[in-house]
Amino acid sequence: MAGAEDLFSVEGQVVLVSGGSRGIGRAIAEGFAERRARVIISSRNPESLSQAVEEMQESGLTVESVVCDVSSEEDITSSVEQVLEAAGHIDTLINVAGVNRRKRAETVTTEDYDFIMDTNLRGAFLLSRAVGRHMIERGSGTQINIQSLNTWMPLKGVLPYAMSKSGMQGMTRALALEWGPRGVRVNSLSPGFILTDLTRKLWSDETMQAWNAANAPLGRLGVPEDMIGTAIFLASRASAFMTGQTLYVDGGFSSGWNWPIPLD
Ligand code: NAP
């Protein structure tokens, strides 16, 4: 029986993080590398991947990278093959790659819809399937899907994004059902409002800042590093009896409605 200190260990795991070059994926990749996992990050852009790998190296972390646009099935097949060739297996897949476009529902173009769904939902499915086939063969593995508060309840102005994140919830549960008996656990992590390239402009708006300050139970915006603990938990033995679940790491936003009820 492993000691108490091993409960949350991810040491020695091979971890593939899609969308690992920036933001939430980058922080999670660093969190695993700091805990001595072998981490491979992927994204569309070779330059941003190399920059991320170099910066992590400067802070003493060894991380590998592979180019993969998750909206391309060809990229997914070849990148998963490359990782398996280099590392032999994958213990944990983290589906982070995601995009958004904010606009009124009636102005969403078919191209907007396809762009968002092809990355956030179809891309996550294709990657889960490619890595899942290999995990099933090995009889073990863990997958973590990055969802959103939009899974819990849609925010106005992000229709295709909200649809993609609800779809991810369905995917998480459906895969958990099918793959649980075959040794593969699938869970999700739903971040709240996190300051990244995806959201920086939005949160520079003073009205938005005031709304967050008035409504966030924990009183602040999140930072990408806030996601590390839960991702480690979901990839480790500590969550061995959990599958098909979504954990909200959202500063309390999904706890309920804040309303201006007059109270003494
Ligand atoms: P971000 O800073 O914009 O980073 C997005 C990452 O995804 C980058 O590494 C980007 O790299 C990669 N990416 C985008 N499209 C891709 C594609 N087609 N194939 C492969 N990689 C792709 O965004 P973030 O805020 O960290 O968001 C990461 C995830 O968290 C997303 O799924 C997002 O929906 C979710 N999330 C974010 C928030 C938030 O408040 N920030 C809240 C809830 C959920 P390249 O550009 O180099 O490809």
PDB file of C-alpha atoms and ligand atoms in Angstrom:
ATOM      1  CA  MET A   1       0.000   0.000   0.000  1.00  0.00           C
ATOM      2  CA  ALA A   2       1.437   3.354  -1.041  1.00  0.00           C
ATOM      3  CA  GLY A   3       2.098   5.902   1.691  1.00  0.00           C
ATOM      4  CA  ALA A   4      -0.076   8.936   2.405  1.00  0.00           C
ATOM      5  CA  GLU A   5       2.408  11.152   0.598  1.00  0.00           C
ATOM      6  CA  ASP A   6       1.788   9.236  -2.655  1.00  0.00           C
ATOM      7  CA  LEU A   7      -1.957   9.854  -2.730  1.00  0.00           C
ATOM      8  CA  PHE A   8      -1.703  12.940  -4.926  1.00  0.00           C
ATOM      9  CA  SER A   9       1.455  11.902  -6.775  1.00  0.00           C
ATOM     10  CA  VAL A  10       1.697  12.269 -10.553  1.00  0.00           C
ATOM     11  CA  GLU A  11       5.424  11.561 -10.583  1.00  0.00           C
ATOM     12  CA  GLY A  12       6.502   9.577 -13.643  1.00  0.00           C
ATOM     13  CA  GLN A  13       3.157   9.951 -15.410  1.00  0.00           C
ATOM     14  CA  VAL A  14       3.175  10.775 -19.124  1.00  0.00           C
ATOM     15  CA  VAL A  15       0.794  13.717 -19.478  1.00  0.00           C
ATOM     16  CA  LEU A  16      -0.420  15.214 -22.762  1.00  0.00           C
ATOM     17  CA  VAL A  17      -1.879  18.735 -22.504  1.00  0.00           C
ATOM     18  CA  SER A  18      -3.636  20.145 -25.584  1.00  0.00           C
ATOM     19  CA  GLY A  19      -3.588  23.947 -25.603  1.00  0.00           C
ATOM     20  CA  GLY A  20      -0.581  23.805 -23.302  1.00  0.00           C
ATOM     21  CA  SER A  21       1.337  26.753 -24.745  1.00  0.00           C
ATOM     22  CA  ARG A  22      -0.534  29.545 -22.945  1.00  0.00           C
ATOM     23  CA  GLY A  23      -3.011  30.327 -20.175  1.00  0.00           C
ATOM     24  CA  ILE A  24      -4.685  27.540 -18.242  1.00  0.00           C
ATOM     25  CA  GLY A  25      -3.019  24.719 -20.206  1.00  0.00           C
ATOM     26  CA  ARG A  26       0.419  26.203 -19.651  1.00  0.00           C
ATOM     27  CA  ALA A  27      -0.130  26.560 -15.890  1.00  0.00           C
ATOM     28  CA  ILE A  28      -1.407  22.989 -15.640  1.00  0.00           C
ATOM     29  CA  ALA A  29       1.568  21.724 -17.685  1.00  0.00           C
ATOM     30  CA  GLU A  30       3.943  23.521 -15.311  1.00  0.00           C
ATOM     31  CA  GLY A  31       2.102  22.116 -12.292  1.00  0.00           C
ATOM     32  CA  PHE A  32       2.575  18.545 -13.530  1.00  0.00           C
ATOM     33  CA  ALA A  33       6.205  19.126 -14.568  1.00  0.00           C
ATOM     34  CA  GLU A  34       6.975  20.589 -11.128  1.00  0.00           C
ATOM     35  CA  ARG A  35       5.659  17.334  -9.677  1.00  0.00           C
ATOM     36  CA  ARG A  36       7.979  15.294 -11.886  1.00  0.00           C
ATOM     37  CA  ALA A  37       5.538  14.123 -14.538  1.00  0.00           C
ATOM     38  CA  ARG A  38       6.749  13.830 -18.130  1.00  0.00           C
ATOM     39  CA  VAL A  39       4.711  16.553 -19.810  1.00  0.00           C
ATOM     40  CA  ILE A  40       4.060  17.044 -23.512  1.00  0.00           C
ATOM     41  CA  ILE A  41       2.248  20.226 -24.526  1.00  0.00           C
ATOM     42  CA  SER A  42       0.544  20.751 -27.877  1.00  0.00           C
ATOM     43  CA  SER A  43      -0.998  23.668 -29.755  1.00  0.00           C
ATOM     44  CA  ARG A  44      -1.365  25.003 -33.303  1.00  0.00           C
ATOM     45  CA  ASN A  45       1.568  27.342 -33.249  1.00  0.00           C
ATOM     46  CA  PRO A  46       5.167  25.986 -33.306  1.00  0.00           C
ATOM     47  CA  GLU A  47       6.603  29.377 -32.238  1.00  0.00           C
ATOM     48  CA  SER A  48       4.451  29.753 -29.131  1.00  0.00           C
ATOM     49  CA  LEU A  49       5.171  26.110 -28.248  1.00  0.00           C
ATOM     50  CA  SER A  50       8.944  26.623 -28.535  1.00  0.00           C
ATOM     51  CA  GLN A  51       8.716  29.809 -26.508  1.00  0.00           C
ATOM     52  CA  ALA A  52       6.740  28.037 -23.778  1.00  0.00           C
ATOM     53  CA  VAL A  53       9.202  25.125 -23.672  1.00  0.00           C
ATOM     54  CA  GLU A  54      12.161  27.541 -23.473  1.00  0.00           C
ATOM     55  CA  GLU A  55      10.595  29.652 -20.725  1.00  0.00           C
ATOM     56  CA  MET A  56       9.794  26.569 -18.683  1.00  0.00           C
ATOM     57  CA  GLN A  57      13.338  25.311 -19.215  1.00  0.00           C
ATOM     58  CA  GLU A  58      14.651  28.639 -17.868  1.00  0.00           C
ATOM     59  CA  SER A  59      12.704  28.008 -14.677  1.00  0.00           C
ATOM     60  CA  GLY A  60      14.157  24.500 -14.420  1.00  0.00           C
ATOM     61  CA  LEU A  61      11.271  22.501 -15.920  1.00  0.00           C
ATOM     62  CA  THR A  62      11.654  19.969 -18.711  1.00  0.00           C
ATOM     63  CA  VAL A  63       8.617  19.907 -20.972  1.00  0.00           C
ATOM     64  CA  GLU A  64       8.305  18.495 -24.496  1.00  0.00           C
ATOM     65  CA  SER A  65       6.040  19.711 -27.259  1.00  0.00           C
ATOM     66  CA  VAL A  66       4.258  18.524 -30.368  1.00  0.00           C
ATOM     67  CA  VAL A  67       2.359  20.636 -32.883  1.00  0.00           C
ATOM     68  CA  CYS A  68      -1.313  19.734 -33.134  1.00  0.00           C
ATOM     69  CA  ASP A  69      -4.313  21.723 -34.317  1.00  0.00           C
ATOM     70  CA  VAL A  70      -7.126  19.802 -32.642  1.00  0.00           C
ATOM     71  CA  SER A  71      -9.523  20.804 -35.415  1.00  0.00           C
ATOM     72  CA  SER A  72      -7.457  18.609 -37.762  1.00  0.00           C
ATOM     73  CA  GLU A  73      -7.967  14.865 -37.450  1.00  0.00           C
ATOM     74  CA  GLU A  74      -4.727  14.327 -39.340  1.00  0.00           C
ATOM     75  CA  ASP A  75      -2.805  16.423 -36.780  1.00  0.00           C
ATOM     76  CA  ILE A  76      -4.396  14.490 -33.937  1.00  0.00           C
ATOM     77  CA  THR A  77      -3.479  11.107 -35.387  1.00  0.00           C
ATOM     78  CA  SER A  78       0.109  12.093 -36.120  1.00  0.00           C
ATOM     79  CA  SER A  79       0.714  13.956 -32.841  1.00  0.00           C
ATOM     80  CA  VAL A  80      -0.642  11.093 -30.711  1.00  0.00           C
ATOM     81  CA  GLU A  81       1.556   8.690 -32.711  1.00  0.00           C
ATOM     82  CA  GLN A  82       4.580  10.923 -32.082  1.00  0.00           C
ATOM     83  CA  VAL A  83       3.904  11.058 -28.341  1.00  0.00           C
ATOM     84  CA  LEU A  84       3.428   7.288 -28.133  1.00  0.00           C
ATOM     85  CA  GLU A  85       6.589   6.693 -30.102  1.00  0.00           C
ATOM     86  CA  ALA A  86       8.592   8.987 -27.829  1.00  0.00           C
ATOM     87  CA  ALA A  87       7.067   8.136 -24.457  1.00  0.00           C
ATOM     88  CA  GLY A  88       5.594   4.651 -25.012  1.00  0.00           C
ATOM     89  CA  HIS A  89       2.240   5.426 -23.430  1.00  0.00           C
ATOM     90  CA  ILE A  90       0.017   8.237 -22.103  1.00  0.00           C
ATOM     91  CA  ASP A  91      -1.274   8.160 -18.512  1.00  0.00           C
ATOM     92  CA  THR A  92      -3.214  11.417 -18.541  1.00  0.00           C
ATOM     93  CA  LEU A  93      -4.769  13.465 -21.324  1.00  0.00           C
ATOM     94  CA  ILE A  94      -5.904  17.002 -20.546  1.00  0.00           C
ATOM     95  CA  ASN A  95      -8.171  18.555 -23.175  1.00  0.00           C
ATOM     96  CA  VAL A  96      -7.560  22.285 -22.720  1.00  0.00           C
ATOM     97  CA  ALA A  97      -7.423  23.697 -26.279  1.00  0.00           C
ATOM     98  CA  GLY A  98     -10.313  26.111 -26.641  1.00  0.00           C
ATOM     99  CA  VAL A  99     -11.445  29.256 -28.432  1.00  0.00           C
ATOM    100  CA  ASN A 100     -14.310  31.725 -28.143  1.00  0.00           C
ATOM    101  CA  ARG A 101     -15.979  34.529 -30.097  1.00  0.00           C
ATOM    102  CA  ARG A 102     -18.397  36.800 -28.265  1.00  0.00           C
ATOM    103  CA  LYS A 103     -21.354  38.110 -30.279  1.00  0.00           C
ATOM    104  CA  ARG A 104     -25.132  38.234 -30.412  1.00  0.00           C
ATOM    105  CA  ALA A 105     -26.722  34.849 -31.278  1.00  0.00           C
ATOM    106  CA  GLU A 106     -28.342  36.114 -34.478  1.00  0.00           C
ATOM    107  CA  THR A 107     -24.998  37.375 -35.795  1.00  0.00           C
ATOM    108  CA  VAL A 108     -23.101  34.129 -35.233  1.00  0.00           C
ATOM    109  CA  THR A 109     -21.982  32.931 -38.653  1.00  0.00           C
ATOM    110  CA  THR A 110     -21.699  29.334 -39.715  1.00  0.00           C
ATOM    111  CA  GLU A 111     -17.947  29.896 -39.833  1.00  0.00           C
ATOM    112  CA  ASP A 112     -17.964  31.161 -36.200  1.00  0.00           C
ATOM    113  CA  TYR A 113     -19.963  28.110 -35.148  1.00  0.00           C
ATOM    114  CA  ASP A 114     -17.692  25.646 -36.965  1.00  0.00           C
ATOM    115  CA  PHE A 115     -14.517  27.344 -35.705  1.00  0.00           C
ATOM    116  CA  ILE A 116     -15.607  27.097 -32.070  1.00  0.00           C
ATOM    117  CA  MET A 117     -17.199  23.651 -32.214  1.00  0.00           C
ATOM    118  CA  ASP A 118     -14.369  22.137 -34.290  1.00  0.00           C
ATOM    119  CA  THR A 119     -11.835  23.141 -31.651  1.00  0.00           C
ATOM    120  CA  ASN A 120     -13.737  22.947 -28.376  1.00  0.00           C
ATOM    121  CA  LEU A 121     -15.944  19.903 -28.929  1.00  0.00           C
ATOM    122  CA  ARG A 122     -15.058  17.954 -32.068  1.00  0.00           C
ATOM    123  CA  GLY A 123     -11.336  18.474 -31.369  1.00  0.00           C
ATOM    124  CA  ALA A 124     -11.675  17.317 -27.776  1.00  0.00           C
ATOM    125  CA  PHE A 125     -13.654  14.262 -28.901  1.00  0.00           C
ATOM    126  CA  LEU A 126     -11.126  13.325 -31.590  1.00  0.00           C
ATOM    127  CA  LEU A 127      -8.243  13.639 -29.149  1.00  0.00           C
ATOM    128  CA  SER A 128     -10.087  11.763 -26.393  1.00  0.00           C
ATOM    129  CA  ARG A 129     -10.882   8.984 -28.849  1.00  0.00           C
ATOM    130  CA  ALA A 130      -7.340   8.706 -30.230  1.00  0.00           C
ATOM    131  CA  VAL A 131      -5.753   8.628 -26.764  1.00  0.00           C
ATOM    132  CA  GLY A 132      -8.661   6.609 -25.298  1.00  0.00           C
ATOM    133  CA  ARG A 133      -8.143   3.738 -27.760  1.00  0.00           C
ATOM    134  CA  HIS A 134      -4.598   3.397 -26.541  1.00  0.00           C
ATOM    135  CA  MET A 135      -5.601   3.760 -22.853  1.00  0.00           C
ATOM    136  CA  ILE A 136      -8.239   1.029 -23.250  1.00  0.00           C
ATOM    137  CA  GLU A 137      -5.629  -1.262 -24.761  1.00  0.00           C
ATOM    138  CA  ARG A 138      -3.415  -0.662 -21.723  1.00  0.00           C
ATOM    139  CA  GLY A 139      -6.372  -0.926 -19.355  1.00  0.00           C
ATOM    140  CA  SER A 140      -5.531   2.345 -17.624  1.00  0.00           C
ATOM    141  CA  GLY A 141      -5.577   6.080 -18.068  1.00  0.00           C
ATOM    142  CA  THR A 142      -7.200   9.313 -17.012  1.00  0.00           C
ATOM    143  CA  GLN A 143      -8.724  12.068 -19.093  1.00  0.00           C
ATOM    144  CA  ILE A 144      -9.582  15.565 -17.895  1.00  0.00           C
ATOM    145  CA  ASN A 145     -11.740  17.896 -19.975  1.00  0.00           C
ATOM    146  CA  ILE A 146     -11.633  21.631 -19.368  1.00  0.00           C
ATOM    147  CA  GLN A 147     -15.192  22.921 -19.426  1.00  0.00           C
ATOM    148  CA  SER A 148     -16.539  26.262 -18.197  1.00  0.00           C
ATOM    149  CA  LEU A 149     -19.172  27.994 -16.086  1.00  0.00           C
ATOM    150  CA  ASN A 150     -21.138  27.814 -19.347  1.00  0.00           C
ATOM    151  CA  THR A 151     -21.606  24.103 -18.679  1.00  0.00           C
ATOM    152  CA  TRP A 152     -23.538  25.004 -15.546  1.00  0.00           C
ATOM    153  CA  MET A 153     -25.467  27.896 -17.096  1.00  0.00           C
ATOM    154  CA  PRO A 154     -24.829  29.810 -20.335  1.00  0.00           C
ATOM    155  CA  LEU A 155     -23.546  33.360 -20.206  1.00  0.00           C
ATOM    156  CA  LYS A 156     -25.138  35.837 -22.595  1.00  0.00           C
ATOM    157  CA  GLY A 157     -23.282  36.432 -25.863  1.00  0.00           C
ATOM    158  CA  VAL A 158     -21.308  33.182 -26.235  1.00  0.00           C
ATOM    159  CA  LEU A 159     -23.827  30.773 -27.769  1.00  0.00           C
ATOM    160  CA  PRO A 160     -21.564  28.339 -29.683  1.00  0.00           C
ATOM    161  CA  TYR A 161     -19.036  28.358 -26.832  1.00  0.00           C
ATOM    162  CA  ALA A 162     -21.765  27.498 -24.303  1.00  0.00           C
ATOM    163  CA  MET A 163     -23.009  24.733 -26.613  1.00  0.00           C
ATOM    164  CA  SER A 164     -19.499  23.328 -26.928  1.00  0.00           C
ATOM    165  CA  LYS A 165     -18.972  23.247 -23.165  1.00  0.00           C
ATOM    166  CA  SER A 166     -22.349  21.596 -22.493  1.00  0.00           C
ATOM    167  CA  GLY A 167     -21.411  19.060 -25.145  1.00  0.00           C
ATOM    168  CA  MET A 168     -18.181  18.379 -23.301  1.00  0.00           C
ATOM    169  CA  GLN A 169     -20.194  17.577 -20.202  1.00  0.00           C
ATOM    170  CA  GLY A 170     -22.164  14.971 -22.174  1.00  0.00           C
ATOM    171  CA  MET A 171     -18.955  13.579 -23.597  1.00  0.00           C
ATOM    172  CA  THR A 172     -17.369  13.330 -20.150  1.00  0.00           C
ATOM    173  CA  ARG A 173     -20.270  11.365 -18.740  1.00  0.00           C
ATOM    174  CA  ALA A 174     -20.760   9.140 -21.785  1.00  0.00           C
ATOM    175  CA  LEU A 175     -17.057   8.236 -21.927  1.00  0.00           C
ATOM    176  CA  ALA A 176     -16.987   7.611 -18.179  1.00  0.00           C
ATOM    177  CA  LEU A 177     -19.818   5.091 -18.600  1.00  0.00           C
ATOM    178  CA  GLU A 178     -18.180   3.226 -21.449  1.00  0.00           C
ATOM    179  CA  TRP A 179     -14.566   3.361 -20.403  1.00  0.00           C
ATOM    180  CA  GLY A 180     -14.867   2.969 -16.615  1.00  0.00           C
ATOM    181  CA  PRO A 181     -15.055  -0.830 -16.859  1.00  0.00           C
ATOM    182  CA  ARG A 182     -12.002  -0.724 -19.121  1.00  0.00           C
ATOM    183  CA  GLY A 183      -9.773   1.131 -16.673  1.00  0.00           C
ATOM    184  CA  VAL A 184     -10.092   4.680 -18.004  1.00  0.00           C
ATOM    185  CA  ARG A 185     -11.482   7.509 -15.864  1.00  0.00           C
ATOM    186  CA  VAL A 186     -12.890  10.672 -17.471  1.00  0.00           C
ATOM    187  CA  ASN A 187     -13.661  13.803 -15.454  1.00  0.00           C
ATOM    188  CA  SER A 188     -13.961  17.528 -16.087  1.00  0.00           C
ATOM    189  CA  LEU A 189     -12.714  20.697 -14.493  1.00  0.00           C
ATOM    190  CA  SER A 190     -14.777  23.843 -15.016  1.00  0.00           C
ATOM    191  CA  PRO A 191     -12.826  27.045 -14.456  1.00  0.00           C
ATOM    192  CA  GLY A 192     -14.641  30.237 -13.474  1.00  0.00           C
ATOM    193  CA  PHE A 193     -13.428  33.637 -14.688  1.00  0.00           C
ATOM    194  CA  ILE A 194      -9.687  33.301 -15.229  1.00  0.00           C
ATOM    195  CA  LEU A 195      -7.354  36.023 -16.495  1.00  0.00           C
ATOM    196  CA  THR A 196      -5.733  34.760 -19.713  1.00  0.00           C
ATOM    197  CA  ASP A 197      -5.235  35.908 -23.317  1.00  0.00           C
ATOM    198  CA  LEU A 198      -8.769  34.650 -23.975  1.00  0.00           C
ATOM    199  CA  THR A 199     -10.336  36.994 -21.428  1.00  0.00           C
ATOM    200  CA  ARG A 200      -7.870  39.823 -20.701  1.00  0.00           C
ATOM    201  CA  LYS A 201      -9.631  42.376 -22.890  1.00  0.00           C
ATOM    202  CA  LEU A 202     -13.034  41.492 -21.424  1.00  0.00           C
ATOM    203  CA  TRP A 203     -11.799  41.936 -17.854  1.00  0.00           C
ATOM    204  CA  SER A 204     -10.090  45.251 -18.619  1.00  0.00           C
ATOM    205  CA  ASP A 205     -13.608  46.705 -18.870  1.00  0.00           C
ATOM    206  CA  GLU A 206     -14.443  48.559 -15.629  1.00  0.00           C
ATOM    207  CA  THR A 207     -18.121  47.587 -15.666  1.00  0.00           C
ATOM    208  CA  MET A 208     -17.135  43.926 -15.915  1.00  0.00           C
ATOM    209  CA  GLN A 209     -14.624  44.339 -13.078  1.00  0.00           C
ATOM    210  CA  ALA A 210     -17.259  45.950 -10.863  1.00  0.00           C
ATOM    211  CA  TRP A 211     -19.735  43.158 -11.672  1.00  0.00           C
ATOM    212  CA  ASN A 212     -17.159  40.523 -10.707  1.00  0.00           C
ATOM    213  CA  ALA A 213     -16.219  42.338  -7.497  1.00  0.00           C
ATOM    214  CA  ALA A 214     -19.887  42.526  -6.500  1.00  0.00           C
ATOM    215  CA  ASN A 215     -20.726  38.914  -7.367  1.00  0.00           C
ATOM    216  CA  ALA A 216     -17.667  36.690  -6.937  1.00  0.00           C
ATOM    217  CA  PRO A 217     -18.052  34.791  -3.641  1.00  0.00           C
ATOM    218  CA  LEU A 218     -14.266  34.617  -3.247  1.00  0.00           C
ATOM    219  CA  GLY A 219     -13.952  38.247  -4.306  1.00  0.00           C
ATOM    220  CA  ARG A 220     -11.437  38.010  -7.147  1.00  0.00           C
ATOM    221  CA  LEU A 221     -10.805  36.793 -10.676  1.00  0.00           C
ATOM    222  CA  GLY A 222      -8.988  33.490 -10.994  1.00  0.00           C
ATOM    223  CA  VAL A 223      -5.463  32.969 -12.287  1.00  0.00           C
ATOM    224  CA  PRO A 224      -4.401  29.962 -14.382  1.00  0.00           C
ATOM    225  CA  GLU A 225      -2.429  28.554 -11.418  1.00  0.00           C
ATOM    226  CA  ASP A 226      -5.722  28.162  -9.514  1.00  0.00           C
ATOM    227  CA  MET A 227      -6.452  25.156 -11.776  1.00  0.00           C
ATOM    228  CA  ILE A 228      -3.350  23.129 -10.896  1.00  0.00           C
ATOM    229  CA  GLY A 229      -4.507  21.500  -7.647  1.00  0.00           C
ATOM    230  CA  THR A 230      -7.729  20.111  -9.086  1.00  0.00           C
ATOM    231  CA  ALA A 231      -6.023  18.856 -12.247  1.00  0.00           C
ATOM    232  CA  ILE A 232      -3.413  17.035 -10.128  1.00  0.00           C
ATOM    233  CA  PHE A 233      -6.180  15.578  -7.959  1.00  0.00           C
ATOM    234  CA  LEU A 234      -8.118  14.302 -10.997  1.00  0.00           C
ATOM    235  CA  ALA A 235      -4.999  12.694 -12.490  1.00  0.00           C
ATOM    236  CA  SER A 236      -3.841  11.062  -9.261  1.00  0.00           C
ATOM    237  CA  ARG A 237      -4.798   8.059  -7.147  1.00  0.00           C
ATOM    238  CA  ALA A 238      -6.587  10.486  -4.819  1.00  0.00           C
ATOM    239  CA  SER A 239      -9.545  10.515  -7.258  1.00  0.00           C
ATOM    240  CA  ALA A 240      -9.384   6.776  -8.091  1.00  0.00           C
ATOM    241  CA  PHE A 241     -13.107   6.228  -7.319  1.00  0.00           C
ATOM    242  CA  MET A 242     -14.306   9.238  -9.341  1.00  0.00           C
ATOM    243  CA  THR A 243     -15.377   9.285 -12.955  1.00  0.00           C
ATOM    244  CA  GLY A 244     -17.900  11.228 -15.038  1.00  0.00           C
ATOM    245  CA  GLN A 245     -17.778  14.220 -12.682  1.00  0.00           C
ATOM    246  CA  THR A 246     -17.309  17.926 -13.220  1.00  0.00           C
ATOM    247  CA  LEU A 247     -15.509  19.963 -10.579  1.00  0.00           C
ATOM    248  CA  TYR A 248     -16.124  23.725 -10.618  1.00  0.00           C
ATOM    249  CA  VAL A 249     -13.039  25.750  -9.761  1.00  0.00           C
ATOM    250  CA  ASP A 250     -14.808  29.059 -10.062  1.00  0.00           C
ATOM    251  CA  GLY A 251     -14.344  31.095  -6.901  1.00  0.00           C
ATOM    252  CA  GLY A 252     -17.850  30.030  -5.878  1.00  0.00           C
ATOM    253  CA  PHE A 253     -19.802  31.421  -8.848  1.00  0.00           C
ATOM    254  CA  SER A 254     -21.802  28.231  -9.444  1.00  0.00           C
ATOM    255  CA  SER A 255     -22.898  28.088  -5.790  1.00  0.00           C
ATOM    256  CA  GLY A 256     -25.982  30.127  -6.564  1.00  0.00           C
ATOM    257  CA  TRP A 257     -27.338  33.529  -7.445  1.00  0.00           C
ATOM    258  CA  ASN A 258     -26.202  36.687  -5.767  1.00  0.00           C
ATOM    259  CA  TRP A 259     -29.106  39.172  -5.670  1.00  0.00           C
ATOM    260  CA  PRO A 260     -29.611  42.574  -4.129  1.00  0.00           C
ATOM    261  CA  ILE A 261     -32.023  41.314  -1.444  1.00  0.00           C
ATOM    262  CA  PRO A 262     -32.324  43.858   1.374  1.00  0.00           C
ATOM    263  CA  LEU A 263     -31.118  42.174   4.583  1.00  0.00           C
ATOM    264  CA  ASP A 264     -30.635  43.745   8.006  1.00  0.00           C
TER     265      ASP A 264
HETATM  266  P1  NAP B   1      -5.824  30.940 -24.016  1.00  0.00           P
HETATM  267  O1  NAP B   1      -4.943  31.653 -23.069  1.00  0.00           O
HETATM  268  O2  NAP B   1      -6.336  31.636 -25.222  1.00  0.00           O
HETATM  269  O3  NAP B   1      -5.078  29.588 -24.454  1.00  0.00           O
HETATM  270  C1  NAP B   1      -5.696  28.732 -25.374  1.00  0.00           C
HETATM  271  C2  NAP B   1      -4.751  27.605 -25.690  1.00  0.00           C
HETATM  272  O4  NAP B   1      -5.379  26.729 -26.642  1.00  0.00           O
HETATM  273  C3  NAP B   1      -3.458  28.074 -26.322  1.00  0.00           C
HETATM  274  O5  NAP B   1      -2.405  27.235 -25.909  1.00  0.00           O
HETATM  275  C4  NAP B   1      -3.728  27.905 -27.813  1.00  0.00           C
HETATM  276  O6  NAP B   1      -2.496  27.760 -28.491  1.00  0.00           O
HETATM  277  C5  NAP B   1      -4.552  26.619 -27.798  1.00  0.00           C
HETATM  278  N1  NAP B   1      -5.405  26.408 -28.959  1.00  0.00           N
HETATM  279  C6  NAP B   1      -6.387  27.208 -29.445  1.00  0.00           C
HETATM  280  N2  NAP B   1      -6.953  26.653 -30.519  1.00  0.00           N
HETATM  281  C7  NAP B   1      -6.323  25.459 -30.710  1.00  0.00           C
HETATM  282  C8  NAP B   1      -6.461  24.424 -31.670  1.00  0.00           C
HETATM  283  N3  NAP B   1      -7.346  24.470 -32.674  1.00  0.00           N
HETATM  284  N4  NAP B   1      -5.648  23.351 -31.555  1.00  0.00           N
HETATM  285  C9  NAP B   1      -4.729  23.280 -30.567  1.00  0.00           C
HETATM  286  N5  NAP B   1      -4.553  24.219 -29.644  1.00  0.00           N
HETATM  287  C10 NAP B   1      -5.338  25.306 -29.716  1.00  0.00           C
HETATM  288  O7  NAP B   1      -7.133  30.399 -23.282  1.00  0.00           O
HETATM  289  P2  NAP B   1      -7.416  29.942 -21.768  1.00  0.00           P
HETATM  290  O8  NAP B   1      -8.192  31.004 -21.135  1.00  0.00           O
HETATM  291  O9  NAP B   1      -6.187  29.431 -21.135  1.00  0.00           O
HETATM  292  O10 NAP B   1      -8.431  28.758 -22.033  1.00  0.00           O
HETATM  293  C11 NAP B   1      -8.038  27.411 -22.021  1.00  0.00           C
HETATM  294  C12 NAP B   1      -9.288  26.538 -21.880  1.00  0.00           C
HETATM  295  O11 NAP B   1      -9.960  26.879 -20.683  1.00  0.00           O
HETATM  296  C13 NAP B   1     -10.291  26.705 -23.014  1.00  0.00           C
HETATM  297  O12 NAP B   1     -10.865  25.459 -23.318  1.00  0.00           O
HETATM  298  C14 NAP B   1     -11.328  27.635 -22.419  1.00  0.00           C
HETATM  299  O13 NAP B   1     -12.580  27.442 -22.990  1.00  0.00           O
HETATM  300  C15 NAP B   1     -11.312  27.168 -20.977  1.00  0.00           C
HETATM  301  N6  NAP B   1     -11.829  28.160 -20.033  1.00  0.00           N
HETATM  302  C16 NAP B   1     -11.224  29.376 -19.888  1.00  0.00           C
HETATM  303  C17 NAP B   1     -11.765  30.282 -18.977  1.00  0.00           C
HETATM  304  C18 NAP B   1     -11.168  31.638 -18.733  1.00  0.00           C
HETATM  305  O14 NAP B   1     -11.805  32.446 -18.017  1.00  0.00           O
HETATM  306  N7  NAP B   1      -9.993  31.949 -19.255  1.00  0.00           N
HETATM  307  C19 NAP B   1     -12.895  29.942 -18.231  1.00  0.00           C
HETATM  308  C20 NAP B   1     -13.478  28.706 -18.419  1.00  0.00           C
HETATM  309  C21 NAP B   1     -12.937  27.824 -19.320  1.00  0.00           C
HETATM  310  P3  NAP B   1      -2.255  28.225 -30.014  1.00  0.00           P
HETATM  311  O15 NAP B   1      -2.944  29.543 -30.186  1.00  0.00           O
HETATM  312  O16 NAP B   1      -0.777  28.265 -30.141  1.00  0.00           O
HETATM  313  O17 NAP B   1      -2.843  27.121 -30.844  1.00  0.00           O
END
